Tab-separated table of C-alpha atoms in Angstrom:
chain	number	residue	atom	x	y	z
K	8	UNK	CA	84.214	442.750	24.559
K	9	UNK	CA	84.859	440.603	27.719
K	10	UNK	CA	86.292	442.076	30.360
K	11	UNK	CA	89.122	439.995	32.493
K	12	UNK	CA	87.927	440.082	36.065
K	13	UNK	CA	91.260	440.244	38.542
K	14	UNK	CA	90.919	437.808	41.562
K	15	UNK	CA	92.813	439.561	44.057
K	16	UNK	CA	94.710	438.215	46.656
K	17	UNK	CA	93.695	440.352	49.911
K	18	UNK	CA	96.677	439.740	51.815
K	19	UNK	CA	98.664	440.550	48.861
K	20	UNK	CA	97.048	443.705	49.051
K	21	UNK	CA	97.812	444.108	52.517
K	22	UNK	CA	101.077	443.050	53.093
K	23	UNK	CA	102.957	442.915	49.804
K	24	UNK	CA	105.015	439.741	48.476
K	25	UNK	CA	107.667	440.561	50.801
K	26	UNK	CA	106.023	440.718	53.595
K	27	UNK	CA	106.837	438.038	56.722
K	28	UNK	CA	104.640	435.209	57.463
K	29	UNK	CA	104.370	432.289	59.484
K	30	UNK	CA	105.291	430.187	56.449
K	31	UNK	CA	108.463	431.693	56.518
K	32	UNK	CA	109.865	431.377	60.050
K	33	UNK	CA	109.871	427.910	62.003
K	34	UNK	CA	108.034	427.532	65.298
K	35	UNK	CA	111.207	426.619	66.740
K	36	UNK	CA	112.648	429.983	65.932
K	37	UNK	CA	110.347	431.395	68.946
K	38	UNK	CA	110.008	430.428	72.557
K	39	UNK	CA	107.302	428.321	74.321
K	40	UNK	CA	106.848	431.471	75.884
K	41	UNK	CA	105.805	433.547	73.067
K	42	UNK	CA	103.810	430.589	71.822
K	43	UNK	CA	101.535	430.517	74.861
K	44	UNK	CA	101.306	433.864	75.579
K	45	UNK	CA	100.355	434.565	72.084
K	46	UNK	CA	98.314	431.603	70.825
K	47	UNK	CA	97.911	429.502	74.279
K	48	UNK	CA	99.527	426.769	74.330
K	49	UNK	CA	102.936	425.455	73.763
K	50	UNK	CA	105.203	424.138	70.709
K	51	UNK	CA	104.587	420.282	70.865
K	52	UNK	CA	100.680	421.219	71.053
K	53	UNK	CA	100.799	422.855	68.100
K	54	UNK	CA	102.925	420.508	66.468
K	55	UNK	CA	100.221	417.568	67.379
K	56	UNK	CA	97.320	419.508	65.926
K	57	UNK	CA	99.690	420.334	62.344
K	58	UNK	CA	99.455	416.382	62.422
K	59	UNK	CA	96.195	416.039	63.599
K	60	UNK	CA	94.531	418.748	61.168
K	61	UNK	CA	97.015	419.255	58.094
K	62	UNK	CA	95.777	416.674	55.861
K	63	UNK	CA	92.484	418.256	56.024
K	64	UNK	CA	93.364	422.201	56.472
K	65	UNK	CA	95.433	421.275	53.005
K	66	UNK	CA	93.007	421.302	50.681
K	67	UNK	CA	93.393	422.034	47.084
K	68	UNK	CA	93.200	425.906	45.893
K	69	UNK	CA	93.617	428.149	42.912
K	70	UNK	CA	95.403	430.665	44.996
K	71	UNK	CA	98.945	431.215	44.711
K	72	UNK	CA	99.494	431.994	48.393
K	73	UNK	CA	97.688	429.340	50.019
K	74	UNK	CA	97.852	429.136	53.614
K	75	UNK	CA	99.690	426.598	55.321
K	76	UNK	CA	98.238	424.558	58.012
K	77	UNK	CA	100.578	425.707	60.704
K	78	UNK	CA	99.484	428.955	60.337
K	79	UNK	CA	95.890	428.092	60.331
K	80	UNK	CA	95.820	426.650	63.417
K	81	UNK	CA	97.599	429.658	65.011
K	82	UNK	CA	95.502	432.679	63.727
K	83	UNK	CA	92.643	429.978	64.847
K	84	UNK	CA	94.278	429.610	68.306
K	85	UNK	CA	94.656	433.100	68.436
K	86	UNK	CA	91.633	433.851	68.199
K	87	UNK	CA	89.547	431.031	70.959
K	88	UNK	CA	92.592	432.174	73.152
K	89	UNK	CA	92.420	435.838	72.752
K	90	UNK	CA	88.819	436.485	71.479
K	91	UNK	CA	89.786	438.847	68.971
K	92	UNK	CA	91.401	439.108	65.778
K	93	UNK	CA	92.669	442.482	66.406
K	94	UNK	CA	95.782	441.422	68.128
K	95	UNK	CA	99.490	441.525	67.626
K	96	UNK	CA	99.271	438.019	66.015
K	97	UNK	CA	97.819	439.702	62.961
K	98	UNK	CA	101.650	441.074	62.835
K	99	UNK	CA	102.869	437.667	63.816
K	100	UNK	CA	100.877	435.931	60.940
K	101	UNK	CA	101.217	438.392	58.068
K	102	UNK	CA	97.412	437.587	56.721
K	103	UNK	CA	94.569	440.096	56.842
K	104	UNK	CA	92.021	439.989	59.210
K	105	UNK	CA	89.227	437.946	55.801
K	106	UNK	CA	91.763	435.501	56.212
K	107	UNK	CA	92.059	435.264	59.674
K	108	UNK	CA	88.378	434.459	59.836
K	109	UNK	CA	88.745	431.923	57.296
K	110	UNK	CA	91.553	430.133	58.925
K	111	UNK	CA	89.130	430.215	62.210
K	112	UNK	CA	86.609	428.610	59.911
K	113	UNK	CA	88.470	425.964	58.844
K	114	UNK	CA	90.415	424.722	62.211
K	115	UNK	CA	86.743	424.777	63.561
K	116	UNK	CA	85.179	423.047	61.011
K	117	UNK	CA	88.265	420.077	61.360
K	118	UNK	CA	88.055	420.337	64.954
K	119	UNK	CA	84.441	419.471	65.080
K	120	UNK	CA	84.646	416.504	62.519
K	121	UNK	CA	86.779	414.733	64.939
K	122	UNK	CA	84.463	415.863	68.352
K	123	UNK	CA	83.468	412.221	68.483
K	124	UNK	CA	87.166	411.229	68.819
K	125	UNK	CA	87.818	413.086	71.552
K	126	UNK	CA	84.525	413.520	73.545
K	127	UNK	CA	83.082	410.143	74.398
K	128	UNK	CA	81.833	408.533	77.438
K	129	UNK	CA	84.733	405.433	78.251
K	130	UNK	CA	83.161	401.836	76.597
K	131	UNK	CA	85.335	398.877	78.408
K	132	UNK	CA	84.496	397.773	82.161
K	133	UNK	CA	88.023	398.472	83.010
K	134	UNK	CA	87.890	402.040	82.024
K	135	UNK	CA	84.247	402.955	83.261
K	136	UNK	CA	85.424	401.100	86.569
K	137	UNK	CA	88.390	403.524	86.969
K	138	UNK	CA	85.833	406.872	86.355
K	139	UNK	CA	83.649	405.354	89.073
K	140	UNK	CA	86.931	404.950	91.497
K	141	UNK	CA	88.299	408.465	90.822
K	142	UNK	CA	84.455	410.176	91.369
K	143	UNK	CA	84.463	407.858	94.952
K	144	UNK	CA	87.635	408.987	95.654
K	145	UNK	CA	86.367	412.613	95.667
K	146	UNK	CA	83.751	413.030	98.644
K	147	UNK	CA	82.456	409.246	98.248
K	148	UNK	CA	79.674	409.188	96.039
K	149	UNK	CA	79.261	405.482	94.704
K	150	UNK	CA	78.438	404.801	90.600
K	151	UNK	CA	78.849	408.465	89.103
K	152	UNK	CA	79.408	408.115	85.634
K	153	UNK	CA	79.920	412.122	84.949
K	154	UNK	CA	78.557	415.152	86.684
K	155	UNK	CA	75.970	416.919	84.265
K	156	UNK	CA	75.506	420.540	83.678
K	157	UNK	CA	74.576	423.714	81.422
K	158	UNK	CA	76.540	426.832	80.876
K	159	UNK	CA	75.651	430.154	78.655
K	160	UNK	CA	77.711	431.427	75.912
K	161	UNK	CA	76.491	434.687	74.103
K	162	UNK	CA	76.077	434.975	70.718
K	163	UNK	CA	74.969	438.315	68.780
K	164	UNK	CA	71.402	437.814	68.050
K	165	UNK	CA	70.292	436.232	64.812
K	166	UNK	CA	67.724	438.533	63.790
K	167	UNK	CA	65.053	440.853	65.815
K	168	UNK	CA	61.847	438.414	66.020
K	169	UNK	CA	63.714	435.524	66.521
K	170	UNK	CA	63.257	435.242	70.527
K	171	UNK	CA	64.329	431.846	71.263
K	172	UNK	CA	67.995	432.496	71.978
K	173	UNK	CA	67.070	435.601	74.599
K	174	UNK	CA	67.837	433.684	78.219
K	175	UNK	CA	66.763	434.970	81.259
K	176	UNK	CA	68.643	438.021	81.467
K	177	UNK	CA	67.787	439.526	77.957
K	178	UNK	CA	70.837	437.958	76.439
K	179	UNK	CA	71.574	436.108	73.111
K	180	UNK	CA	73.099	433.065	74.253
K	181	UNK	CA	73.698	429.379	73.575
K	182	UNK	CA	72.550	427.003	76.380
K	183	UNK	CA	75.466	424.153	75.973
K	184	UNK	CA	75.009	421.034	78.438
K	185	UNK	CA	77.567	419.778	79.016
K	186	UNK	CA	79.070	416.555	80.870
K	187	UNK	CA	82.613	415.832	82.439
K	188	UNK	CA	84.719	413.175	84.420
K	189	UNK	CA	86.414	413.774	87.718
K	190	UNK	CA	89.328	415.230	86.145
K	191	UNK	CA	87.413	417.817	84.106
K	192	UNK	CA	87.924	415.916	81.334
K	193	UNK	CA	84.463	416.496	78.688
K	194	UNK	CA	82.566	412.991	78.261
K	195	UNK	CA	79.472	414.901	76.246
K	196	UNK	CA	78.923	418.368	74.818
K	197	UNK	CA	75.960	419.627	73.260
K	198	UNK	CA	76.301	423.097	72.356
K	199	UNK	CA	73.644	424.242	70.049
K	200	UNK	CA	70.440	424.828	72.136
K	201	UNK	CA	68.667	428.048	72.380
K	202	UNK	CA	69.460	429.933	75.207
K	203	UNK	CA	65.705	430.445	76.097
K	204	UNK	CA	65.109	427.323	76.710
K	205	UNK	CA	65.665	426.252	80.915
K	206	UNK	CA	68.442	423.487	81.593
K	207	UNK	CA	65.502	420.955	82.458
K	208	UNK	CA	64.234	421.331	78.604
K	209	UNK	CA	67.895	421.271	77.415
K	210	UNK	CA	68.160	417.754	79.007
K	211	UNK	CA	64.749	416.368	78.558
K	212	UNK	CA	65.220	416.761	74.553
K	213	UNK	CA	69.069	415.903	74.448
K	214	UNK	CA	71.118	413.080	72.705
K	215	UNK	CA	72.197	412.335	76.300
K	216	UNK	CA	69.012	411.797	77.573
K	217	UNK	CA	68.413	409.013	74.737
K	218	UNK	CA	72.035	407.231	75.669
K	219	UNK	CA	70.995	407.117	79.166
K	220	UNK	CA	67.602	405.861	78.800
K	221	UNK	CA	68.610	402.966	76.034
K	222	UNK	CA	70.785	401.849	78.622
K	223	UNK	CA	73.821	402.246	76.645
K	224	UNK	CA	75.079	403.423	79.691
K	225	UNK	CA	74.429	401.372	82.819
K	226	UNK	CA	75.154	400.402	86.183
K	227	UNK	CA	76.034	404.027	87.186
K	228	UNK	CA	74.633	407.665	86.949
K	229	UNK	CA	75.306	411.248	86.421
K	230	UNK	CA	75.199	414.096	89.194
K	231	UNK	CA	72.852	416.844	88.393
K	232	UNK	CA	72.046	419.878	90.232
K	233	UNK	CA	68.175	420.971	91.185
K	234	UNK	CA	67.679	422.820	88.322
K	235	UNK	CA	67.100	418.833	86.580
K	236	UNK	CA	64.477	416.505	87.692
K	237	UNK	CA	65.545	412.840	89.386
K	238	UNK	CA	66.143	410.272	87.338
K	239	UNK	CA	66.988	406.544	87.816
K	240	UNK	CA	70.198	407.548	85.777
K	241	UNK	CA	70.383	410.893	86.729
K	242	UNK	CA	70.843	411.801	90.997
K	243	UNK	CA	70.082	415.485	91.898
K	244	UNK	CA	70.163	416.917	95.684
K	245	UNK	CA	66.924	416.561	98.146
K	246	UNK	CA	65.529	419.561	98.578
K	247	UNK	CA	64.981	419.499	102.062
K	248	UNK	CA	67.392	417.457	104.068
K	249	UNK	CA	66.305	415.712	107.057
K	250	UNK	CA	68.210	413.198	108.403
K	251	UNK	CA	71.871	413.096	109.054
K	252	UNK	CA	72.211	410.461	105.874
K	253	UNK	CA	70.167	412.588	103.474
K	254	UNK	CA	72.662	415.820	104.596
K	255	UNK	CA	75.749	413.275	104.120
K	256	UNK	CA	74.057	412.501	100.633
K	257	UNK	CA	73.961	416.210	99.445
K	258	UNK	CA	77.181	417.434	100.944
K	259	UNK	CA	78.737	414.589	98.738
K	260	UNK	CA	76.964	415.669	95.684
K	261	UNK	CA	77.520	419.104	95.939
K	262	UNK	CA	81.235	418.185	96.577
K	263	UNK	CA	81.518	416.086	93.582
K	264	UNK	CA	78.988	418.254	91.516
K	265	UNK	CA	81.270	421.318	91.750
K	266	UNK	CA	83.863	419.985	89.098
K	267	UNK	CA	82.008	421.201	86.473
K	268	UNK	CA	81.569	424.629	87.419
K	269	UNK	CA	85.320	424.649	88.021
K	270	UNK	CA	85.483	422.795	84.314
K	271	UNK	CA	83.367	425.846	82.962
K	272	UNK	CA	85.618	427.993	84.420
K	273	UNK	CA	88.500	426.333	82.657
K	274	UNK	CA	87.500	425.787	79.656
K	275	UNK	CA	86.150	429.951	79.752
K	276	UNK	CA	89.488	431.048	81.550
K	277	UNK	CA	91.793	429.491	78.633
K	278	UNK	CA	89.360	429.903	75.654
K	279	UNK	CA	88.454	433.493	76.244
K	280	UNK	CA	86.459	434.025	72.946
K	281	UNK	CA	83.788	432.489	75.529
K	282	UNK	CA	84.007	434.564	78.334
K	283	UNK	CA	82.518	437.947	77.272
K	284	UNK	CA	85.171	439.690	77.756
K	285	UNK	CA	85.561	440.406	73.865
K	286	UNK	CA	81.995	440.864	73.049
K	287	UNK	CA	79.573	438.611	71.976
K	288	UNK	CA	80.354	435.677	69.495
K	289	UNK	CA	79.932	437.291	66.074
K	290	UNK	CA	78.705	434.998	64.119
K	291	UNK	CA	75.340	432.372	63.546
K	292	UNK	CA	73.454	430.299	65.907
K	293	UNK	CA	75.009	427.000	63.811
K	294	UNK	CA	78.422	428.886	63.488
K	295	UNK	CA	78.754	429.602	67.286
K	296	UNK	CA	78.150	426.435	67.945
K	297	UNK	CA	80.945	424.783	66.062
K	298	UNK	CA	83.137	427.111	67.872
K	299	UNK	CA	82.371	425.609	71.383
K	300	UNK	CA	82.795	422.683	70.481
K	301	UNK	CA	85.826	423.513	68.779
K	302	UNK	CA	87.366	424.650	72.438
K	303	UNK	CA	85.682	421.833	73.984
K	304	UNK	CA	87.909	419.248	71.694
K	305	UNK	CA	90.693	421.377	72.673
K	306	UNK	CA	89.929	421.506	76.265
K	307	UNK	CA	90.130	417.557	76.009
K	308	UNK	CA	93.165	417.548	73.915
K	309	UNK	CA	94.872	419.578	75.990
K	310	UNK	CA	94.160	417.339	79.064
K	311	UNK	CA	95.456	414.467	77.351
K	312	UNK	CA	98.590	416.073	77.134
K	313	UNK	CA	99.069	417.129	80.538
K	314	UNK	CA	98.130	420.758	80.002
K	315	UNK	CA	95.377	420.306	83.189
K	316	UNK	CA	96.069	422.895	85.692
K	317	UNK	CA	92.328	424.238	86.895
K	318	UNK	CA	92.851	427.453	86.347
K	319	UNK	CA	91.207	431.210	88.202
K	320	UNK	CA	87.568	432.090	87.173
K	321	UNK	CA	87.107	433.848	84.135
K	322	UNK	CA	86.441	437.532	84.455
K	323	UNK	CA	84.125	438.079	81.033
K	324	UNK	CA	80.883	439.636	81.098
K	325	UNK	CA	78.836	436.976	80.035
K	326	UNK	CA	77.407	435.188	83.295
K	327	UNK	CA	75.132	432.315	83.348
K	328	UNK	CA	71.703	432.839	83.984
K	329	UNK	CA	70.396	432.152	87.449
K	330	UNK	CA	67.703	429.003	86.942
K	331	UNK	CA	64.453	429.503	88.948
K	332	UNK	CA	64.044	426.398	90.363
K	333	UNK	CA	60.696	424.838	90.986
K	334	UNK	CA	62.169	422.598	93.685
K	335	UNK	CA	59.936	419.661	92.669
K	336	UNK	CA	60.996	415.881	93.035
K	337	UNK	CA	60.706	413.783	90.401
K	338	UNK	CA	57.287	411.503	90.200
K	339	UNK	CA	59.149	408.704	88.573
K	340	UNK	CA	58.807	406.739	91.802
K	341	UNK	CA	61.590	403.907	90.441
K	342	UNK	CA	64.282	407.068	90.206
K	343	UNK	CA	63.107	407.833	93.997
K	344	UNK	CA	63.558	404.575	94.987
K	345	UNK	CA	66.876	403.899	93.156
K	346	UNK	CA	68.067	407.218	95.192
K	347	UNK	CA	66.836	405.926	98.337
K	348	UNK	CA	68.545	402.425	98.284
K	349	UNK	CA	71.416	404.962	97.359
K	350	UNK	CA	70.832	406.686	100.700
K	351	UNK	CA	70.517	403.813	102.616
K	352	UNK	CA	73.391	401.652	101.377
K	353	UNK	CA	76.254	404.671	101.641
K	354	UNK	CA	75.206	407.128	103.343
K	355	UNK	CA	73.217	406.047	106.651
């Protein structure tokens, strides 16, 4: 005799039918306040990613309590803004915690589909022209195209002999490089590399690296700190300064360099599922991943609408790893040469 097998409905469970949810109060029934001190950002933000996400967070489902959009992207905001899912917006949401971590699934998973859309390097002459303006107008470095750089994330480890994602410091991590304009705004992310291997490697065996040398991107070049080697598209500091040009040279890069170290601390500060401060990311290599890049589309989103104050360092635990630099120049003798006529032209 067959037995009927029940397919219960966890929140259910939890809460009960009557129980409050987010698909039973309006957004505009709370303040902005409450909105961004509780999910990060305000009501029209939300509002634009219900219109950005909902046709795809509304898939079809045999469940009789499916959950809305709107409240799909909040338990996910909750949880990049807070780190946790053990927060009052579990009371706020009315879903159990297996659904919170779906919800988080699913906002990522739509977030990262559209990563293209909203983290691009500018096409038109008009555009590129105007990135190139705002760099000079920073500490007058000519043709920078984006300042280049990698940051750590932790991650739990995946499994005990699997040694490429220890960094430096004995930590899981994610090595994410990581590219932005003068306004902090992200113009490439790659967020999946193992955290053992050194930024150098990271670049050498990126996507960038291959849109930079196919010329897809030309007359201009990114900033790079010493920890990458000198590139015709790629500038990085002289080790040793000597005359009073080359010190004008790395003053000005280390000026205009520094915006993405005040990005990283943005995009940890606001996104604090990043920072450490919660523990490590709890899920998969792949998984972790998606969730960077998750916050870095919403570090660009939020940008676009205004939200762009740089805000305080972030005070997590996770640090990134100090490189050991060789302090070698480059033998490409055309990327030493390009450098040069760099010196010469601007800074002497």
């Amino acid at each position: 005799m067959a037995v009927p097998i029940a397919v219960l409905d966890c929140d259910l469970l939890l809460y009960g039918r009557g129980h409050r949810t987010l698909d039973r109060f309006k957004l505009e029934d709370v303040t902005d306040e409450y909105l961004v001190s509780t999910y990060g950002f305000p009501r029209q933000f939300i509002y634009y990613l219900v219109d950005l996400l909902g046709a795809t967070l509304s898939r079809p489902t045999q469940r009789s309590r499916a959950i809305s959009p709107e409240t799909q992207i909040l338990a996910a905001l909750g949880f990049y803004t807070s780190g946790s899912f053990q927060t009052r917006m579990g009371d706020a949401i009315g879903i159990s915690q297996a659904s919170m971590s779906r919800c988080v699934a699913n906002v990522t998973e739509a977030l990262v589909e559209r990563a293209s859309q909203f983290i691009h390097f500018p096409e038109d002459e008009a555009t590129v022209q105007a990135l190139k303006d705002d760099f000079y107008g920073l500490a007058g470095m000519p043709g920078v195209l984006g300042v280049v750089d990698c940051t750590h994330v932790a991650i739990k480890a995946p499994n005990a002999e699997d040694l490429s994602y220890v960094n430096r410091k004995g930590l899981h991590s994610l090595n994410c490089l990581m590219v932005c304009d003068s306004r902090g705004v992200l113009l490439s992310a790659e967020t999946h590399w193992p955290g053992s291997l050194p930024d150098c490697t990271v670049l050498e065996q990126a996507a960038l690296t291959s849109q930079f040398e196919n010329e897809l991107h030309k007359d201009g070049w990114l900033l790079g700190d010493s920890s990458f080697l000198l590139r015709t598209w790629l500038m990085t500091p002289l080790h040793i300064p000597e005359t009073p040009a080359e010190y004008r040279y790395n003053m000005a890069h280390s000026a205009t360099h520094n915006i993405i170290e005040r990005t990283f601390r943005t995009i940890r500060s606001r996104f604090r599922c990043l920072d450490g401060s919660k523990g490590t990311l709890q899920y998969s290599p792949e998984k972790s991943s998606h969730i960077i890049l998750a916050c870095c589309v919403l570090h660009n989103i939020s940008l676009e609408h205004g939200l762009d104050v740089w805000s305080s360092p972030a005070t997590g635990h996770m640090e990134q790893p100090e490189e050991e630099y060789e302090q070698m120049e480059s033998v490409d003798s055309e990327a030493c040469r390009v450098r040069q006529e760099l010196l010469l032209t601007h800074f002497s």
